[in-house]
mmCIF file of C-alpha atoms in Angstrom:
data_model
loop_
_atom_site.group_PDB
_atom_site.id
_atom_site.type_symbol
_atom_site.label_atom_id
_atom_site.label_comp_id
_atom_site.label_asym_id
_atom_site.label_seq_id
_atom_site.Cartn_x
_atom_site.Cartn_y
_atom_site.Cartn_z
ATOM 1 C CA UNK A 231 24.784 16.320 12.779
ATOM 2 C CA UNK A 232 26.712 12.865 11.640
ATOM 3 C CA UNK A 233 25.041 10.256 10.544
ATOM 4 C CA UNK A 234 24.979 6.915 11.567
ATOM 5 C CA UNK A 235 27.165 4.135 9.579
ATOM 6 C CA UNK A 236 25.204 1.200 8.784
ATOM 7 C CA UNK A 237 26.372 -2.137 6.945
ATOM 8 C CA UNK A 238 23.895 -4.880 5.200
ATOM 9 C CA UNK A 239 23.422 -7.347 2.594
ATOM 10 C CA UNK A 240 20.743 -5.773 0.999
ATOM 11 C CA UNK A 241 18.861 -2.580 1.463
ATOM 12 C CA UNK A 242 15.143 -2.682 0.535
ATOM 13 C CA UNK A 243 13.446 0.771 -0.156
ATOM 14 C CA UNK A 244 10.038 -0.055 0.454
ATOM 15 C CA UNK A 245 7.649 -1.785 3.085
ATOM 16 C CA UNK A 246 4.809 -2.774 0.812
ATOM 17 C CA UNK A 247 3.601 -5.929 -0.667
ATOM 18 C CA UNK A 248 6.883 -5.880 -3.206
ATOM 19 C CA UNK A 249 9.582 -5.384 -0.876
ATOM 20 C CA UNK A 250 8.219 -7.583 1.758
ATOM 21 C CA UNK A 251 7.754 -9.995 -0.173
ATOM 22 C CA UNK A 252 11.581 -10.183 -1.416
ATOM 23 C CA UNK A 253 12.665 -9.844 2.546
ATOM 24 C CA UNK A 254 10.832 -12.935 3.076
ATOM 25 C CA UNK A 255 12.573 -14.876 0.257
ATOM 26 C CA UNK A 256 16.366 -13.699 1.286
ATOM 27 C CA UNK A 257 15.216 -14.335 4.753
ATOM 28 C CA UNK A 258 14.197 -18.294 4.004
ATOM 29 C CA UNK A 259 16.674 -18.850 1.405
ATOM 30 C CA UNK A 260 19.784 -16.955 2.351
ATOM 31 C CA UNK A 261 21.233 -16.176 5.078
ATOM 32 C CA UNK A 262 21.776 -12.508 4.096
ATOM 33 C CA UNK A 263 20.721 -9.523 6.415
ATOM 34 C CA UNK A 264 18.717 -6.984 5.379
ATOM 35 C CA UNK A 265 17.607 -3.165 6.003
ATOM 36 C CA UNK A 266 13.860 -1.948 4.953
ATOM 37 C CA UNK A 267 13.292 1.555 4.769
ATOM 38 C CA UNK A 268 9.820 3.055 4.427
ATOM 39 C CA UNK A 269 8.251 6.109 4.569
ATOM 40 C CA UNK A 270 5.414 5.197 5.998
ATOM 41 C CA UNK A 271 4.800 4.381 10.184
ATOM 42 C CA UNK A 272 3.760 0.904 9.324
ATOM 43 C CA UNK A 273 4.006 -2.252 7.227
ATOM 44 C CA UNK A 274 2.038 -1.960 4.147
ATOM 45 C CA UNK A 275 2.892 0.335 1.440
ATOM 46 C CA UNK A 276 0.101 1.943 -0.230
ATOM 47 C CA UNK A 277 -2.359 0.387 2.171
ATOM 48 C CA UNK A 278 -2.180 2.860 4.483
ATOM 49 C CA UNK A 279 -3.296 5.532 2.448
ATOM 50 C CA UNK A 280 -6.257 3.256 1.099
ATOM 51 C CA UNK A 281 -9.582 4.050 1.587
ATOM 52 C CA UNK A 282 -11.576 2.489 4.908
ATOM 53 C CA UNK A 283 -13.708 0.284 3.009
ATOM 54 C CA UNK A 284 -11.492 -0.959 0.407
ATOM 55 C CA UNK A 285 -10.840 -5.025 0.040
ATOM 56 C CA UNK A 286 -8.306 -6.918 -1.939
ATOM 57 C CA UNK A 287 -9.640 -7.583 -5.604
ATOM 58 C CA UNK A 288 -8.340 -10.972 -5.424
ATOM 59 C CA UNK A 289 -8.515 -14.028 -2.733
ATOM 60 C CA UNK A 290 -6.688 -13.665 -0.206
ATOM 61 C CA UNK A 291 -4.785 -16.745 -0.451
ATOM 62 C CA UNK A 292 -3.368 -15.333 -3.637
ATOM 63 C CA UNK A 293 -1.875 -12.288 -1.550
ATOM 64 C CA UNK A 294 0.990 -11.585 0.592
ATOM 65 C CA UNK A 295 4.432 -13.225 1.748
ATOM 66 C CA UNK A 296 5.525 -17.277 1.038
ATOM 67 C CA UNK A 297 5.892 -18.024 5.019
ATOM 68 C CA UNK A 298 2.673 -16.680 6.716
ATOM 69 C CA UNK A 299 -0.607 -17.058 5.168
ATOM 70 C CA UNK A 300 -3.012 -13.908 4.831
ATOM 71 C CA UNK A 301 -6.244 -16.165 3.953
ATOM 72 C CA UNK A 302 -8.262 -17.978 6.668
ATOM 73 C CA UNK A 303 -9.569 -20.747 4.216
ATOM 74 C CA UNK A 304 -12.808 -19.269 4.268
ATOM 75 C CA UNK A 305 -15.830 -18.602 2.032
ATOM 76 C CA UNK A 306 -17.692 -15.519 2.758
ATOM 77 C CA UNK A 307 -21.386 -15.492 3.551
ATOM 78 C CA UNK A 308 -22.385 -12.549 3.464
ATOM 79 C CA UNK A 309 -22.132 -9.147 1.051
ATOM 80 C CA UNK A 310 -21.603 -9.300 -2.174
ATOM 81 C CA UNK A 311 -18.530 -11.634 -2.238
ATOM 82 C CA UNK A 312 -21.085 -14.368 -0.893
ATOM 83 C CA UNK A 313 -20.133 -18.052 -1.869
ATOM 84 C CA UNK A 314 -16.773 -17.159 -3.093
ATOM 85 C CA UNK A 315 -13.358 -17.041 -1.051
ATOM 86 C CA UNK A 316 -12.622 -14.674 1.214
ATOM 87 C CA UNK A 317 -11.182 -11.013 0.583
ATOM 88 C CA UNK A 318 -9.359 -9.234 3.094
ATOM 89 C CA UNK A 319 -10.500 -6.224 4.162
ATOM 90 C CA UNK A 320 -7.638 -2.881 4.085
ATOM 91 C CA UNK A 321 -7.156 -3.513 8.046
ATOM 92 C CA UNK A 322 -6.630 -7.391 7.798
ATOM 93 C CA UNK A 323 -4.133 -6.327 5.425
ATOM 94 C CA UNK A 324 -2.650 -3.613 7.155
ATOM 95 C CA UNK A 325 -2.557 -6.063 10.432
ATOM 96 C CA UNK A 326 -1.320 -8.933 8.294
ATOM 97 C CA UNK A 327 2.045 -7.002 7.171
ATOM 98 C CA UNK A 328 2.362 -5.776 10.842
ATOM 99 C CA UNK A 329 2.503 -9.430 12.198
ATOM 100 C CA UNK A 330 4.940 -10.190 9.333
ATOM 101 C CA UNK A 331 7.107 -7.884 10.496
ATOM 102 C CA UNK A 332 7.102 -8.637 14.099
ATOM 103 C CA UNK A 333 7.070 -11.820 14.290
ATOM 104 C CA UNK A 334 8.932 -13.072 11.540
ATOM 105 C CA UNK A 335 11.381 -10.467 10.187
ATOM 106 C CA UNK A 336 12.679 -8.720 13.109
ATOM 107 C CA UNK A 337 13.119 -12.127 15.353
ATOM 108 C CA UNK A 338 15.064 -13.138 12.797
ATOM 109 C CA UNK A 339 17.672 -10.626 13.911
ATOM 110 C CA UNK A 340 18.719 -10.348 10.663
ATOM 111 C CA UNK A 341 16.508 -7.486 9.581
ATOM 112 C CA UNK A 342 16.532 -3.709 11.024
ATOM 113 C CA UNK A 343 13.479 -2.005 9.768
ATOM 114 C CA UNK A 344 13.419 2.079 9.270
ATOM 115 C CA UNK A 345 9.915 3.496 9.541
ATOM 116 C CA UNK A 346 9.163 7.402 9.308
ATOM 117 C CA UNK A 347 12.302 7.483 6.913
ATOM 118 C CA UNK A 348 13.034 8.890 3.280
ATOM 119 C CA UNK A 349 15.466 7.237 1.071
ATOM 120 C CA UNK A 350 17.574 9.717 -1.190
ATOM 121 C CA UNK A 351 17.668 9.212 -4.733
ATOM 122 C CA UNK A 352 20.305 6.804 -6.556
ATOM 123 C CA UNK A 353 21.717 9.990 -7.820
ATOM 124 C CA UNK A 354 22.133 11.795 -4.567
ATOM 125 C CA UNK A 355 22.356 8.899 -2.090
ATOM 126 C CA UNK A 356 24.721 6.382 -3.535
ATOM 127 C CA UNK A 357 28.323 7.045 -3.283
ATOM 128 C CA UNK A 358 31.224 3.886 -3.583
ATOM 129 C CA UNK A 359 28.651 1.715 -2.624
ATOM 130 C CA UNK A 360 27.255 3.942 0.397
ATOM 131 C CA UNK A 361 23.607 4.762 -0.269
ATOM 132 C CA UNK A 362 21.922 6.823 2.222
ATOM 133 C CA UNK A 363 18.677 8.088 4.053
ATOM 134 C CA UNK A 364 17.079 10.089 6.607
ATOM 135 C CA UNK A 365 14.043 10.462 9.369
ATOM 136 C CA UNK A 366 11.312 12.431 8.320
ATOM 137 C CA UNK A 367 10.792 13.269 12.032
ATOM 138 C CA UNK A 368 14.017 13.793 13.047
ATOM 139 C CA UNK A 369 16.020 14.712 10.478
ATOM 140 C CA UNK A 370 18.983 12.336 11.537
ATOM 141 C CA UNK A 371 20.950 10.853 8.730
ATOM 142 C CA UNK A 372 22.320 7.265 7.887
ATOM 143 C CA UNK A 373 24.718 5.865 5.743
ATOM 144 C CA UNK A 374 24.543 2.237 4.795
ATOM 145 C CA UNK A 375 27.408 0.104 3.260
ATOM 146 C CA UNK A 376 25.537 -2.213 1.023
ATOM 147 C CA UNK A 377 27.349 -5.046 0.612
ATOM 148 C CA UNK A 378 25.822 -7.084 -2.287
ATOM 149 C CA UNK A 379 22.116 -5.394 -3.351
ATOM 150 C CA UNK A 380 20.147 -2.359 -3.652
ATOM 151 C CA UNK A 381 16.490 -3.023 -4.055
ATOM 152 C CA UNK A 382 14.074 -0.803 -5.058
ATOM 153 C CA UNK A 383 10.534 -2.175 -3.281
ATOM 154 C CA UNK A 384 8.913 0.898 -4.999
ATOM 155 C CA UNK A 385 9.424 0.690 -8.652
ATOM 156 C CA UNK A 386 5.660 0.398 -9.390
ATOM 157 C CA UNK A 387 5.185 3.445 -8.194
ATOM 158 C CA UNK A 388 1.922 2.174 -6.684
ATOM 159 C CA UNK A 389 -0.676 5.116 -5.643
ATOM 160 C CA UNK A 390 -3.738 5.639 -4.698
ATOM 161 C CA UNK A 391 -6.397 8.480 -5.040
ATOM 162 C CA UNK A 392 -5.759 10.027 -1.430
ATOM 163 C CA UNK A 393 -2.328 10.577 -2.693
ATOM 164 C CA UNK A 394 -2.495 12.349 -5.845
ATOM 165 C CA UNK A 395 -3.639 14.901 -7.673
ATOM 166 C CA UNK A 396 -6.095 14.448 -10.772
ATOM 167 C CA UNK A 397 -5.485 14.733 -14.263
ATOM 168 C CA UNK A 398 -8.316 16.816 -15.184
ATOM 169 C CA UNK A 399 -9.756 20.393 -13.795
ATOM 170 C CA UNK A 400 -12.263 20.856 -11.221
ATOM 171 C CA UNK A 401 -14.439 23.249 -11.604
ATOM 172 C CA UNK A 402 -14.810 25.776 -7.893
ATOM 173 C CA UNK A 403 -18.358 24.879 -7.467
ATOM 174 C CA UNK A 404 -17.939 21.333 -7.165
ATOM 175 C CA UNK A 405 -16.769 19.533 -4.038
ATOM 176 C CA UNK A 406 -14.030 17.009 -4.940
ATOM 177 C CA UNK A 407 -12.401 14.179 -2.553
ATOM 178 C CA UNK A 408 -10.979 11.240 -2.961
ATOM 179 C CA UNK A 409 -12.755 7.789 -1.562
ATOM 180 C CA UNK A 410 -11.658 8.714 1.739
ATOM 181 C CA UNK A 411 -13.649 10.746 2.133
ATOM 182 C CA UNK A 412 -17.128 9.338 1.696
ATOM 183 C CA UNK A 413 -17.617 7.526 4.840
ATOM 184 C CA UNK A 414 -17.038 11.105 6.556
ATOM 185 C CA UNK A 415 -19.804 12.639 5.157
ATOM 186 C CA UNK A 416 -22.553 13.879 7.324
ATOM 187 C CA UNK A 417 -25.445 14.834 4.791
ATOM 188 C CA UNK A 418 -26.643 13.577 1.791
ATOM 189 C CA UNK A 419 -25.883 14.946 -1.549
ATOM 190 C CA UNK A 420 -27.902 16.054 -4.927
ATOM 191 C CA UNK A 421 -25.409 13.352 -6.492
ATOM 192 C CA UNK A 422 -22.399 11.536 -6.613
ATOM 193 C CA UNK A 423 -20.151 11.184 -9.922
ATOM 194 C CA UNK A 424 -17.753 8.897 -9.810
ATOM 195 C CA UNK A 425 -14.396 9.215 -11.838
ATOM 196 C CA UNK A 426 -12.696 6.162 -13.375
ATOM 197 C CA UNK A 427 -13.512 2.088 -14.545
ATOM 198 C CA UNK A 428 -11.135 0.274 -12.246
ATOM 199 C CA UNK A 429 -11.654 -1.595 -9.518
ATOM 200 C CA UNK A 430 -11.573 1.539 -7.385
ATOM 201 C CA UNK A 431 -14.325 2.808 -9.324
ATOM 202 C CA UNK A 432 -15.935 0.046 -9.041
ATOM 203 C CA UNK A 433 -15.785 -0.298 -5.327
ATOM 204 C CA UNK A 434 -17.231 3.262 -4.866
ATOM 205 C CA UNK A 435 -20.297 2.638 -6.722
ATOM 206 C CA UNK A 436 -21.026 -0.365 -4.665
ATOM 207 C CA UNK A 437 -20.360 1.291 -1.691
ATOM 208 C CA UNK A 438 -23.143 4.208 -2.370
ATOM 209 C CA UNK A 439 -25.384 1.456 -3.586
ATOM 210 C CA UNK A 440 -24.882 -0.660 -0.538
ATOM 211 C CA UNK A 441 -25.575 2.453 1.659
ATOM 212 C CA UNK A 442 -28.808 2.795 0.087
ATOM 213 C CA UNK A 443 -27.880 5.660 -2.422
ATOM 214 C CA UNK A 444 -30.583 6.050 -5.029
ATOM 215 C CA UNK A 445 -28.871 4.619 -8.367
ATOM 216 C CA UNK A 446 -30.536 7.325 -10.461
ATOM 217 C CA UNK A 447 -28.238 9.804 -8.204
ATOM 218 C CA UNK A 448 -25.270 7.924 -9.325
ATOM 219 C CA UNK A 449 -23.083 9.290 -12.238
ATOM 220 C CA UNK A 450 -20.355 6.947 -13.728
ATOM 221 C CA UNK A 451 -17.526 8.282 -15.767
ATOM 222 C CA UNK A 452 -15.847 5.904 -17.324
ATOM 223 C CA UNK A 453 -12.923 6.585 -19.392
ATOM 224 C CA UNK A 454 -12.845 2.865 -21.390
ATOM 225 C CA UNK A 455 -14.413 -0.205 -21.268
ATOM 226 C CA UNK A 456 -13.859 -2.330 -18.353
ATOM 227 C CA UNK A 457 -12.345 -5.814 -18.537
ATOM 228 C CA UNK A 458 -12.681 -8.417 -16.246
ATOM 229 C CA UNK A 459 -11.564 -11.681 -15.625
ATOM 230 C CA UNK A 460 -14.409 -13.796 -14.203
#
């Protein structure tokens, strides 16, 4: 099978919050074109593996591109976050970077965006100035002539949970999952421990607690203190 020959200005690996972000910059203050390619079917990085009840853990007006505003200039009234500014829930996000995308980056005509797609390592995939990737569903390879940038959207190496594995054993007896999973359950259980101080963490506890989990049933393991900015 050949692949296809592409040419642009920059190629961004990566269609979360990072590499987004930098496509919205080029696209306002250059008039460069541009090529994102993402593994994922949609806008939004590591949002789409996130768990269903997750929020940002930060205003939302804090969060997302320069040209279109994620935040509706709201306080919340309700929950927890009552009286404070609003935080977008994972599917306001996920919707947010969709819009982006459609109507802002591809009218622009200057951006061709590659979801479903795998870009090869530096070391395999660039060649005199030809880097190169494929379809995960197809297989069907392209070539891109980069003209001034490669830009690597992923560096961060942002994950979640639902995506990898953990750094301790798990004992056969015990049933492990991810937050994903807890919204799926069916039954209630003897107990829930809960692995890690961050945010995530943090989230899961209050989402037993708000579901009327008994807090004696609740096990925290914490690996450090937590510190947080009030």
């Amino acid at each position: 099978m050949s692949a296809q020959l592409l040419e642009t200005d920059y190629l961004i690996i990566g269609c979360g919050a990072v590499g987004m972000a930098f496509a919205d910059v080029l696209l306002a203050e250059t008039d460069a074109n541009i090529i994102i390619v993402d593994r994922y079917h949609k806008p939004g990085g590591h949002w789409n593996e996130a768990y269903s009840f997750v929020t940002l853990h930060q205003p939302s007006s804090f969060y997302g591109v320069s040209s279109r505003e994620l935040s509706k200039g709201t306080v919340d009234e309700v929950g927890l976050n009552k009286g404070l500014a609003d935080l977008a829930s994972g599917s306001e996000v996920m919707a947010y970077f969709d819009q982006v995308m459609k109507h802002t980056f591809l009218p622009s005509g200057r951006v061709q965006y590659f979801p479903m797609c795998e870009y090869l390592s530096l070391n395999e995939g660039l060649n005199d100035g030809v880097a190169r990737f494929s379809s995960i569903l197809s297989g069907e390879e392209f070539q891109v002539k980069v003209n001034k940038k490669i830009v690597d959207g992923t560096y961060f190496k942002t994950s979640v949970p639902a995506t990898h594995t953990p750094s301790f054993e798990v004992a056969k007896e015990v049933e492990f999952a991810p937050l994903n999973d807890l919204p799926k359950l069916k039954q209630a259980r003897d107990g829930y421990v809960i692995i890690g101080g961050g945010k995530t963490g943090i989230d899961a506890v209050l989402w037993l607690l708000e579901n009327q989990v008994n807090p004696d049933h609740i096990t925290w393991i914490m690996p450090r203190d937590g510190w947080l900015i009030d």
